[in-house]
mmCIF file of C-alpha atoms and ligand atoms in Angstrom:
data_model
loop_
_atom_site.group_PDB
_atom_site.id
_atom_site.type_symbol
_atom_site.label_atom_id
_atom_site.label_comp_id
_atom_site.label_asym_id
_atom_site.label_seq_id
_atom_site.Cartn_x
_atom_site.Cartn_y
_atom_site.Cartn_z
ATOM 1 C CA UNK U 1 7.040 11.810 14.957
ATOM 2 C CA UNK U 2 4.058 10.948 12.550
ATOM 3 C CA UNK U 3 2.465 14.261 11.146
ATOM 4 C CA UNK U 4 -1.254 13.499 11.986
ATOM 5 C CA UNK U 5 -2.746 17.191 13.007
ATOM 6 C CA UNK U 6 -5.318 18.870 10.906
ATOM 7 C CA UNK U 7 -2.476 21.319 9.899
ATOM 8 C CA UNK U 8 -0.195 18.636 9.050
ATOM 9 C CA UNK U 9 -2.577 17.166 6.659
ATOM 10 C CA UNK U 10 -3.481 20.444 4.880
ATOM 11 C CA UNK U 11 0.448 21.377 4.467
ATOM 12 C CA UNK U 12 1.216 17.756 2.918
ATOM 13 C CA UNK U 13 -1.511 17.490 0.585
ATOM 14 C CA UNK U 14 0.036 17.328 -2.628
ATOM 15 C CA UNK U 15 3.131 15.999 -1.595
ATOM 16 C CA UNK U 16 6.109 17.187 -3.841
ATOM 17 C CA UNK U 17 3.226 18.630 -6.633
ATOM 18 C CA UNK U 18 3.256 22.745 -6.595
ATOM 19 C CA UNK U 19 0.089 23.733 -4.554
ATOM 20 C CA UNK U 20 -1.461 25.391 -7.263
ATOM 21 C CA UNK U 21 -1.288 22.333 -9.379
ATOM 22 C CA UNK U 22 -2.878 20.009 -6.828
ATOM 23 C CA UNK U 23 -6.250 20.811 -8.685
ATOM 24 C CA UNK U 24 -5.019 19.786 -12.369
ATOM 25 C CA UNK U 25 -2.943 16.742 -10.963
ATOM 26 C CA UNK U 26 -6.367 15.416 -9.519
ATOM 27 C CA UNK U 27 -8.235 15.737 -12.759
ATOM 28 C CA UNK U 28 -5.357 13.989 -14.503
ATOM 29 C CA UNK U 29 -5.133 11.118 -12.031
ATOM 30 C CA UNK U 30 -9.156 10.669 -12.234
ATOM 31 C CA UNK U 31 -8.816 10.465 -15.903
ATOM 32 C CA UNK U 32 -6.838 7.182 -15.883
ATOM 33 C CA UNK U 33 -9.591 5.450 -14.217
ATOM 34 C CA UNK U 34 -12.465 3.564 -15.301
ATOM 35 C CA UNK U 35 -15.079 5.625 -13.101
ATOM 36 C CA UNK U 36 -13.693 8.507 -15.230
ATOM 37 C CA UNK U 37 -13.651 7.163 -18.661
ATOM 38 C CA UNK U 38 -9.940 5.923 -18.340
ATOM 39 C CA UNK U 39 -8.698 2.125 -19.252
ATOM 40 C CA UNK U 40 -6.112 -0.265 -17.803
ATOM 41 C CA UNK U 41 -3.745 -0.179 -20.836
ATOM 42 C CA UNK U 42 -3.580 3.678 -19.842
ATOM 43 C CA UNK U 43 -2.674 3.188 -16.792
ATOM 44 C CA UNK U 44 -0.091 0.488 -16.998
ATOM 45 C CA UNK U 45 1.619 2.487 -20.016
ATOM 46 C CA UNK U 46 1.777 5.471 -17.488
ATOM 47 C CA UNK U 47 1.835 3.842 -14.138
ATOM 48 C CA UNK U 48 4.916 5.894 -12.940
ATOM 49 C CA UNK U 49 3.118 8.940 -13.263
ATOM 50 C CA UNK U 50 -0.372 7.800 -11.798
ATOM 51 C CA UNK U 51 1.064 5.973 -8.885
ATOM 52 C CA UNK U 52 3.274 9.096 -8.183
ATOM 53 C CA UNK U 53 0.329 11.637 -8.369
ATOM 54 C CA UNK U 54 -1.669 9.085 -6.325
ATOM 55 C CA UNK U 55 0.880 9.141 -3.354
ATOM 56 C CA UNK U 56 1.382 12.790 -3.652
ATOM 57 C CA UNK U 57 -1.965 13.427 -3.610
ATOM 58 C CA UNK U 58 -2.943 10.980 -0.621
ATOM 59 C CA UNK U 59 -0.118 10.369 1.636
ATOM 60 C CA UNK U 60 -0.888 12.918 3.920
ATOM 61 C CA UNK U 61 -4.385 11.709 4.281
ATOM 62 C CA UNK U 62 -2.707 8.203 5.068
ATOM 63 C CA UNK U 63 -0.470 9.639 7.897
ATOM 64 C CA UNK U 64 -3.640 11.311 9.276
ATOM 65 C CA UNK U 65 -5.992 8.614 9.083
ATOM 66 C CA UNK U 66 -3.879 5.200 9.258
ATOM 67 C CA UNK U 67 -0.657 6.021 11.143
ATOM 68 C CA UNK U 68 3.096 5.210 9.652
ATOM 69 C CA UNK U 69 2.231 1.679 8.202
ATOM 70 C CA UNK U 70 0.318 2.021 5.230
ATOM 71 C CA UNK U 71 -1.163 -1.754 5.039
ATOM 72 C CA UNK U 72 -4.234 -3.742 6.459
ATOM 73 C CA UNK U 73 -3.850 -6.573 8.792
ATOM 74 C CA UNK U 74 -4.880 -10.291 9.986
ATOM 75 C CA UNK U 75 -6.554 -9.233 13.334
ATOM 76 C CA UNK U 76 -7.665 -11.278 16.369
ATOM 77 C CA UNK U 77 -10.272 -10.235 18.788
ATOM 78 C CA UNK U 78 -9.300 -8.135 21.361
ATOM 79 C CA UNK U 79 -6.348 -6.722 19.383
ATOM 80 C CA UNK U 80 -6.301 -3.277 18.478
ATOM 81 C CA UNK U 81 -5.635 -2.331 14.802
ATOM 82 C CA UNK U 82 -2.243 -0.856 15.580
ATOM 83 C CA UNK U 83 -1.195 -4.050 17.705
ATOM 84 C CA UNK U 84 -2.436 -5.952 14.413
ATOM 85 C CA UNK U 85 -0.535 -4.039 12.328
ATOM 86 C CA UNK U 86 2.821 -4.363 14.028
ATOM 87 C CA UNK U 87 1.929 -8.075 14.227
ATOM 88 C CA UNK U 88 1.552 -8.556 10.658
ATOM 89 C CA UNK U 89 4.783 -6.742 10.224
ATOM 90 C CA UNK U 90 6.375 -9.283 12.606
ATOM 91 C CA UNK U 91 4.617 -12.220 11.033
ATOM 92 C CA UNK U 92 6.548 -11.452 7.708
ATOM 93 C CA UNK U 93 10.054 -11.217 9.623
ATOM 94 C CA UNK U 94 9.448 -14.600 11.054
ATOM 95 C CA UNK U 95 8.480 -16.070 7.913
ATOM 96 C CA UNK U 96 11.563 -14.618 6.080
ATOM 97 C CA UNK U 97 13.747 -16.131 9.192
ATOM 98 C CA UNK U 98 15.407 -12.467 9.442
ATOM 99 C CA UNK U 99 18.508 -12.514 11.770
ATOM 100 C CA UNK U 100 20.578 -9.938 12.897
ATOM 101 C CA UNK U 101 23.370 -8.908 10.182
ATOM 102 C CA UNK U 102 21.041 -9.712 7.098
ATOM 103 C CA UNK U 103 20.736 -7.092 4.272
ATOM 104 C CA UNK U 104 17.056 -6.938 3.679
ATOM 105 C CA UNK U 105 15.186 -4.700 0.895
ATOM 106 C CA UNK U 106 11.534 -3.622 1.214
ATOM 107 C CA UNK U 107 10.148 -2.925 -2.085
ATOM 108 C CA UNK U 108 7.544 -0.014 -1.985
ATOM 109 C CA UNK U 109 8.237 1.212 1.563
ATOM 110 C CA UNK U 110 5.707 3.993 1.711
ATOM 111 C CA UNK U 111 7.112 6.204 4.714
ATOM 112 C CA UNK U 112 8.868 3.295 6.035
ATOM 113 C CA UNK U 113 6.923 2.276 8.909
ATOM 114 C CA UNK U 114 6.944 -1.316 8.523
ATOM 115 C CA UNK U 115 11.158 -0.651 7.812
ATOM 116 C CA UNK U 116 11.155 0.931 11.087
ATOM 117 C CA UNK U 117 9.088 -1.826 12.951
ATOM 118 C CA UNK U 118 10.962 -4.807 11.170
ATOM 119 C CA UNK U 119 14.467 -3.431 11.570
ATOM 120 C CA UNK U 120 14.223 -3.184 15.396
ATOM 121 C CA UNK U 121 12.462 -6.470 15.705
ATOM 122 C CA UNK U 122 14.847 -8.541 13.633
ATOM 123 C CA UNK U 123 18.070 -6.123 14.218
ATOM 124 C CA UNK U 124 18.448 -6.166 10.233
ATOM 125 C CA UNK U 125 19.778 -3.262 8.292
ATOM 126 C CA UNK U 126 16.984 -2.519 5.470
ATOM 127 C CA UNK U 127 17.159 -0.886 2.441
ATOM 128 C CA UNK U 128 13.818 0.790 1.256
ATOM 129 C CA UNK U 129 12.734 1.350 -2.287
ATOM 130 C CA UNK U 130 10.064 3.735 -3.595
ATOM 131 C CA UNK U 131 9.560 5.948 -6.594
ATOM 132 C CA UNK U 132 7.558 8.798 -4.685
ATOM 133 C CA UNK U 133 9.948 11.381 -3.754
ATOM 134 C CA UNK U 134 7.620 12.923 -1.085
ATOM 135 C CA UNK U 135 7.264 9.396 0.899
ATOM 136 C CA UNK U 136 11.192 9.325 0.654
ATOM 137 C CA UNK U 137 11.387 12.827 2.349
ATOM 138 C CA UNK U 138 9.188 11.719 5.005
ATOM 139 C CA UNK U 139 10.270 8.274 5.475
ATOM 140 C CA UNK U 140 14.336 9.674 5.738
ATOM 141 C CA UNK U 141 12.945 11.991 8.529
ATOM 142 C CA UNK U 142 10.930 9.321 10.639
ATOM 143 C CA UNK U 143 13.772 7.141 10.526
ATOM 144 C CA UNK U 144 15.957 10.069 12.013
ATOM 145 C CA UNK U 145 14.262 10.606 14.628
ATOM 146 C CA UNK U 146 13.905 7.029 15.967
ATOM 147 C CA UNK U 147 18.086 6.490 15.193
ATOM 148 C CA UNK U 148 17.702 4.400 12.267
ATOM 149 C CA UNK U 149 19.186 6.705 10.103
ATOM 150 C CA UNK U 150 22.607 5.296 9.595
ATOM 151 C CA UNK U 151 21.676 1.545 9.576
ATOM 152 C CA UNK U 152 18.391 1.971 7.212
ATOM 153 C CA UNK U 153 18.325 3.942 3.966
ATOM 154 C CA UNK U 154 15.724 4.968 1.157
ATOM 155 C CA UNK U 155 16.480 4.668 -2.523
ATOM 156 C CA UNK U 156 14.190 6.573 -4.847
ATOM 157 C CA UNK U 157 13.831 3.959 -7.696
ATOM 158 C CA UNK U 158 11.063 2.056 -9.661
ATOM 159 C CA UNK U 159 10.728 -1.378 -8.760
ATOM 160 C CA UNK U 160 10.194 -2.474 -12.313
ATOM 161 C CA UNK U 161 14.107 -1.382 -12.837
ATOM 162 C CA UNK U 162 15.953 -1.779 -9.640
ATOM 163 C CA UNK U 163 19.360 0.119 -9.413
ATOM 164 C CA UNK U 164 21.022 -2.883 -7.278
ATOM 165 C CA UNK U 165 23.331 -5.500 -8.548
ATOM 166 C CA UNK U 166 22.373 -9.246 -9.220
ATOM 167 C CA UNK U 167 22.237 -11.334 -5.931
ATOM 168 C CA UNK U 168 22.699 -8.405 -3.611
ATOM 169 C CA UNK U 169 20.097 -9.152 -0.831
ATOM 170 C CA UNK U 170 19.395 -12.026 1.986
ATOM 171 C CA UNK U 171 15.774 -11.389 2.042
ATOM 172 C CA UNK U 172 13.216 -9.174 0.304
ATOM 173 C CA UNK U 173 9.667 -8.333 1.265
ATOM 174 C CA UNK U 174 6.744 -6.218 -0.183
ATOM 175 C CA UNK U 175 3.624 -5.319 1.439
ATOM 176 C CA UNK U 176 0.882 -4.337 -0.587
ATOM 177 C CA UNK U 177 2.927 -2.523 -2.835
ATOM 178 C CA UNK U 178 3.794 -4.731 -6.065
ATOM 179 C CA UNK U 179 -0.035 -4.339 -6.907
ATOM 180 C CA UNK U 180 1.134 -1.215 -8.679
ATOM 181 C CA UNK U 181 3.442 -2.924 -10.856
ATOM 182 C CA UNK U 182 2.158 -2.526 -14.763
ATOM 183 C CA UNK U 183 3.539 -6.120 -15.382
ATOM 184 C CA UNK U 184 4.080 -8.401 -12.051
ATOM 185 C CA UNK U 185 6.022 -10.933 -13.738
ATOM 186 C CA UNK U 186 8.564 -8.122 -14.725
ATOM 187 C CA UNK U 187 8.467 -6.995 -11.199
ATOM 188 C CA UNK U 188 8.813 -10.347 -9.527
ATOM 189 C CA UNK U 189 12.006 -11.190 -11.977
ATOM 190 C CA UNK U 190 13.557 -8.072 -10.778
ATOM 191 C CA UNK U 191 12.921 -9.207 -7.268
ATOM 192 C CA UNK U 192 14.564 -12.577 -8.188
ATOM 193 C CA UNK U 193 17.581 -11.145 -10.024
ATOM 194 C CA UNK U 194 18.626 -8.914 -6.484
ATOM 195 C CA UNK U 195 18.159 -11.521 -4.246
ATOM 196 C CA UNK U 196 20.804 -14.125 -3.398
ATOM 197 C CA UNK U 197 20.239 -17.712 -4.405
ATOM 198 C CA UNK U 198 18.650 -19.632 -1.539
ATOM 199 C CA UNK U 199 17.245 -16.723 -0.087
ATOM 200 C CA UNK U 200 13.464 -15.819 0.331
ATOM 201 C CA UNK U 201 11.066 -13.286 -1.029
ATOM 202 C CA UNK U 202 7.549 -12.534 0.741
ATOM 203 C CA UNK U 203 4.877 -10.354 0.372
ATOM 204 C CA UNK U 204 1.221 -9.505 0.937
ATOM 205 C CA UNK U 205 -0.504 -9.106 -2.306
ATOM 206 C CA UNK U 206 -3.662 -7.063 -3.290
ATOM 207 C CA UNK U 207 -5.785 -9.652 -5.317
ATOM 208 C CA UNK U 208 -9.075 -10.315 -6.606
ATOM 209 C CA UNK U 209 -10.402 -13.778 -5.134
ATOM 210 C CA UNK U 210 -11.647 -16.662 -6.556
ATOM 211 C CA UNK U 211 -15.317 -15.517 -5.887
ATOM 212 C CA UNK U 212 -14.598 -12.620 -8.083
ATOM 213 C CA UNK U 213 -16.999 -13.056 -11.309
ATOM 214 C CA UNK U 214 -15.587 -10.707 -14.047
ATOM 215 C CA UNK U 215 -19.233 -10.883 -15.527
ATOM 216 C CA UNK U 216 -20.802 -9.530 -12.724
ATOM 217 C CA UNK U 217 -21.391 -5.805 -13.055
ATOM 218 C CA UNK U 218 -21.252 -5.271 -9.170
ATOM 219 C CA UNK U 219 -18.085 -6.910 -8.756
ATOM 220 C CA UNK U 220 -16.552 -4.949 -11.780
ATOM 221 C CA UNK U 221 -17.989 -1.820 -10.390
ATOM 222 C CA UNK U 222 -16.218 -2.534 -6.789
ATOM 223 C CA UNK U 223 -12.905 -3.534 -8.747
ATOM 224 C CA UNK U 224 -12.975 0.072 -10.463
ATOM 225 C CA UNK U 225 -13.508 1.877 -7.095
ATOM 226 C CA UNK U 226 -10.592 0.139 -5.574
ATOM 227 C CA UNK U 227 -8.227 0.865 -8.286
ATOM 228 C CA UNK U 228 -9.634 4.709 -8.357
ATOM 229 C CA UNK U 229 -8.952 5.060 -4.801
ATOM 230 C CA UNK U 230 -5.716 3.306 -4.412
ATOM 231 C CA UNK U 231 -3.938 4.131 -7.654
ATOM 232 C CA UNK U 232 -3.507 0.633 -9.312
ATOM 233 C CA UNK U 233 -3.390 -0.336 -13.016
ATOM 234 C CA UNK U 234 -5.516 -3.423 -12.864
ATOM 235 C CA UNK U 235 -5.808 -5.831 -9.556
ATOM 236 C CA UNK U 236 -4.920 -9.426 -10.523
ATOM 237 C CA UNK U 237 -6.321 -12.696 -9.086
ATOM 238 C CA UNK U 238 -4.613 -14.753 -6.473
ATOM 239 C CA UNK U 239 -3.918 -17.493 -9.211
ATOM 240 C CA UNK U 240 -2.434 -14.897 -11.457
ATOM 241 C CA UNK U 241 -0.070 -13.796 -8.786
ATOM 242 C CA UNK U 242 1.009 -16.987 -7.882
ATOM 243 C CA UNK U 243 1.605 -17.839 -11.540
ATOM 244 C CA UNK U 244 3.988 -14.811 -11.904
ATOM 245 C CA UNK U 245 5.975 -15.777 -8.897
ATOM 246 C CA UNK U 246 6.621 -19.335 -10.456
ATOM 247 C CA UNK U 247 7.270 -17.670 -14.148
ATOM 248 C CA UNK U 248 9.620 -15.204 -12.215
ATOM 249 C CA UNK U 249 11.802 -18.371 -11.271
ATOM 250 C CA UNK U 250 10.941 -18.523 -7.653
ATOM 251 C CA UNK U 251 9.833 -21.809 -5.823
ATOM 252 C CA UNK U 252 6.783 -21.289 -3.673
ATOM 253 C CA UNK U 253 7.351 -22.328 -0.124
ATOM 254 C CA UNK U 254 3.938 -21.505 1.205
ATOM 255 C CA UNK U 255 0.849 -19.309 0.113
ATOM 256 C CA UNK U 256 -2.302 -18.493 1.698
ATOM 257 C CA UNK U 257 -4.942 -15.645 1.703
ATOM 258 C CA UNK U 258 -4.716 -14.281 5.408
ATOM 259 C CA UNK U 259 -8.192 -12.763 5.052
ATOM 260 C CA UNK U 260 -9.532 -16.024 5.277
ATOM 261 C CA UNK U 261 -9.057 -16.545 8.661
ATOM 262 C CA UNK U 262 -9.011 -13.395 10.438
ATOM 263 C CA UNK U 263 -11.039 -13.342 13.195
ATOM 264 C CA UNK U 264 -11.785 -9.598 12.803
ATOM 265 C CA UNK U 265 -12.331 -8.481 9.307
ATOM 266 C CA UNK U 266 -9.412 -6.700 7.782
ATOM 267 C CA UNK U 267 -12.087 -4.078 6.242
ATOM 268 C CA UNK U 268 -13.632 -3.358 9.512
ATOM 269 C CA UNK U 269 -11.603 -0.151 10.733
ATOM 270 C CA UNK U 270 -13.187 1.343 7.174
ATOM 271 C CA UNK U 271 -16.729 -0.099 7.835
ATOM 272 C CA UNK U 272 -18.882 3.187 8.167
ATOM 273 C CA UNK U 273 -21.493 1.047 10.365
ATOM 274 C CA UNK U 274 -19.111 0.595 13.363
ATOM 275 C CA UNK U 275 -17.827 2.690 15.778
ATOM 276 C CA UNK U 276 -14.340 2.767 17.368
ATOM 277 C CA UNK U 277 -12.738 5.471 19.540
ATOM 278 C CA UNK U 278 -9.194 4.046 19.054
ATOM 279 C CA UNK U 279 -9.486 4.206 15.078
ATOM 280 C CA UNK U 280 -12.291 7.510 15.489
ATOM 281 C CA UNK U 281 -10.912 9.229 12.436
ATOM 282 C CA UNK U 282 -11.677 6.001 10.074
ATOM 283 C CA UNK U 283 -15.288 5.730 11.389
ATOM 284 C CA UNK U 284 -18.028 7.382 9.406
ATOM 285 C CA UNK U 285 -18.375 9.999 11.771
ATOM 286 C CA UNK U 286 -14.465 10.288 11.735
ATOM 287 C CA UNK U 287 -14.315 10.605 7.899
ATOM 288 C CA UNK U 288 -17.596 13.350 7.932
ATOM 289 C CA UNK U 289 -15.505 15.416 9.986
ATOM 290 C CA UNK U 290 -12.188 15.252 8.013
ATOM 291 C CA UNK U 291 -14.234 15.670 5.001
ATOM 292 C CA UNK U 292 -15.796 18.763 6.313
ATOM 293 C CA UNK U 293 -12.534 20.004 7.781
ATOM 294 C CA UNK U 294 -10.493 19.894 4.363
ATOM 295 C CA UNK U 295 -13.341 21.503 2.692
ATOM 296 C CA UNK U 296 -12.909 24.261 5.011
ATOM 297 C CA UNK U 297 -9.315 24.317 4.748
ATOM 298 C CA UNK U 298 -9.465 24.450 1.152
ATOM 299 C CA UNK U 299 -12.132 27.549 1.312
ATOM 300 C CA UNK U 300 -9.608 29.226 3.733
ATOM 301 C CA UNK U 301 -6.864 28.416 1.433
ATOM 302 C CA UNK U 302 -4.795 26.507 3.712
ATOM 303 C CA UNK U 303 -5.094 23.200 1.874
ATOM 304 C CA UNK U 304 -4.368 23.702 -1.989
ATOM 305 C CA UNK U 305 -7.595 23.631 -4.348
ATOM 306 C CA UNK U 306 -8.290 20.121 -5.250
ATOM 307 C CA UNK U 307 -7.949 18.839 -1.869
ATOM 308 C CA UNK U 308 -11.752 17.986 -1.070
ATOM 309 C CA UNK U 309 -11.688 15.828 -4.331
ATOM 310 C CA UNK U 310 -8.931 13.768 -3.116
ATOM 311 C CA UNK U 311 -10.744 13.028 -0.029
ATOM 312 C CA UNK U 312 -13.688 12.105 -2.036
ATOM 313 C CA UNK U 313 -11.809 9.492 -4.354
ATOM 314 C CA UNK U 314 -10.416 7.792 -1.016
ATOM 315 C CA UNK U 315 -13.824 7.439 0.472
ATOM 316 C CA UNK U 316 -15.001 6.087 -2.812
ATOM 317 C CA UNK U 317 -11.667 3.608 -2.259
ATOM 318 C CA UNK U 318 -13.115 2.945 1.169
ATOM 319 C CA UNK U 319 -16.539 1.668 0.053
ATOM 320 C CA UNK U 320 -14.965 -0.083 -2.419
ATOM 321 C CA UNK U 321 -12.705 -2.198 -0.075
ATOM 322 C CA UNK U 322 -15.447 -2.513 2.506
ATOM 323 C CA UNK U 323 -17.829 -4.325 -0.131
ATOM 324 C CA UNK U 324 -15.121 -6.251 -1.770
ATOM 325 C CA UNK U 325 -14.132 -7.382 1.718
ATOM 326 C CA UNK U 326 -18.000 -8.450 2.591
ATOM 327 C CA UNK U 327 -18.285 -10.235 -0.530
ATOM 328 C CA UNK U 328 -14.992 -11.710 -0.173
ATOM 329 C CA UNK U 329 -14.098 -11.205 -3.702
ATOM 330 C CA UNK U 330 -11.207 -9.074 -2.741
ATOM 331 C CA UNK U 331 -7.992 -9.501 -0.408
ATOM 332 C CA UNK U 332 -5.240 -7.017 0.516
ATOM 333 C CA UNK U 333 -3.378 -9.891 2.295
ATOM 334 C CA UNK U 334 -2.662 -12.519 -0.328
ATOM 335 C CA UNK U 335 0.331 -13.892 1.601
ATOM 336 C CA UNK U 336 3.388 -15.901 -0.392
ATOM 337 C CA UNK U 337 6.753 -16.886 0.803
ATOM 338 C CA UNK U 338 8.704 -17.932 -2.412
ATOM 339 C CA UNK U 339 12.615 -18.949 -2.378
ATOM 340 C CA UNK U 340 15.178 -18.423 -5.211
ATOM 341 C CA UNK U 341 16.801 -21.833 -6.013
ATOM 342 C CA UNK U 342 20.447 -22.364 -5.008
HETATM 343 C C1 SAM G 401 0.188 1.075 -0.273
HETATM 344 S S1 SAM G 401 1.938 1.383 -0.177
HETATM 345 C C2 SAM G 401 2.650 0.465 0.983
HETATM 346 C C3 SAM G 401 3.413 1.051 1.764
HETATM 347 C C4 SAM G 401 4.383 0.045 2.957
HETATM 348 N N1 SAM G 401 4.749 -1.231 1.819
HETATM 349 C C5 SAM G 401 3.648 0.300 3.834
HETATM 350 O O1 SAM G 401 2.894 -1.093 3.933
HETATM 351 O O2 SAM G 401 3.486 0.981 4.580
HETATM 352 C C6 SAM G 401 2.654 1.240 -1.902
HETATM 353 C C7 SAM G 401 4.015 1.961 -1.781
HETATM 354 O O3 SAM G 401 4.534 1.287 -3.309
HETATM 355 C C8 SAM G 401 5.440 2.390 -3.820
HETATM 356 N N2 SAM G 401 5.537 1.845 -5.118
HETATM 357 C C9 SAM G 401 4.463 1.942 -6.038
HETATM 358 N N3 SAM G 401 4.671 1.546 -7.311
HETATM 359 C C10 SAM G 401 6.020 1.858 -7.330
HETATM 360 C C11 SAM G 401 7.256 1.550 -8.219
HETATM 361 N N4 SAM G 401 6.961 1.116 -9.615
HETATM 362 N N5 SAM G 401 8.610 1.591 -7.983
HETATM 363 C C12 SAM G 401 8.891 1.701 -6.485
HETATM 364 N N6 SAM G 401 7.838 1.965 -5.454
HETATM 365 C C13 SAM G 401 6.600 1.906 -5.782
HETATM 366 C C14 SAM G 401 4.517 3.468 -3.229
HETATM 367 O O4 SAM G 401 5.339 4.834 -3.705
HETATM 368 C C15 SAM G 401 3.879 2.987 -2.027
HETATM 369 O O5 SAM G 401 5.093 3.465 -1.177
#
């Protein structure tokens, strides 16, 4: 099952990067970002290297702290984080009208948490696309363990140039993944190409909201922290996203920022000022323990050199995300459902 022990965190850290190269990978990764003197043009040109380094370095932390699905969720009062994550996935399946027998594509699938939930919920067969080899190896193992090894598969490829024929899929979804695209119109055009005419694409996008002021230094700092902590080239506005969906050729069926009416704020699990036993590892005490543990594991050489620095930029991300959420300048759940015309 999910690798969520401290030793799993230590051994998975660095993903497919050689253990003695983790430190220099962290340094190269940091240099892409504004907080370390980088700029968005360099991040866009080198998106593949930047994003792959990020997920090699961060995936075991995600599994340790968050679980198998690497996304936030709209959440009702009384609902646990895990329940809300599953419901967020079911919502996407229902909006897409998934039915048994449909051939579905998951764009930017992580280690396949959403895929396993959606495939079992809708009895569909899902192909999961990901450019990160380490995540694919984890996802393949987890699919096999739950018995989805034959009906669902992973393909290692870049979502900017997918290795699929035109008009292949009955439905496509992307959960908090296409925010990594260096050119979102190009990415949506690829999705449009592989989708059958008349069929739908649904996504949860990471966006800056209308409250974001590009001339406000605090807003810009928060945006830069989120980019650094999450391997992003340049976070787009909700309007830019919507325009891109239309430019790619889709017709919009519905669109909405689901964060706007989430009774429990999506960023609450990361908020250092609250306490939760069920997601203890995400609380400030839990994060302090993780930080100390990673430093110790690095010191005794059970975790590679550079591990504590990964933990540190992920902390920066958490702080940026909470601040961006509180100020309502950022959302990780700008939802849209779009159709490829017949
Ligand atoms: C935040 S994770 C979300 C993963 C998954 N959708 C989930 O919710 O668990 C973003 C994912 O997008 C993938 N990704 C980023 N850029 C990609 C690219 N150019 N081509 C394919 N996958 C990409 C990453 O490797 C990662 O798996």
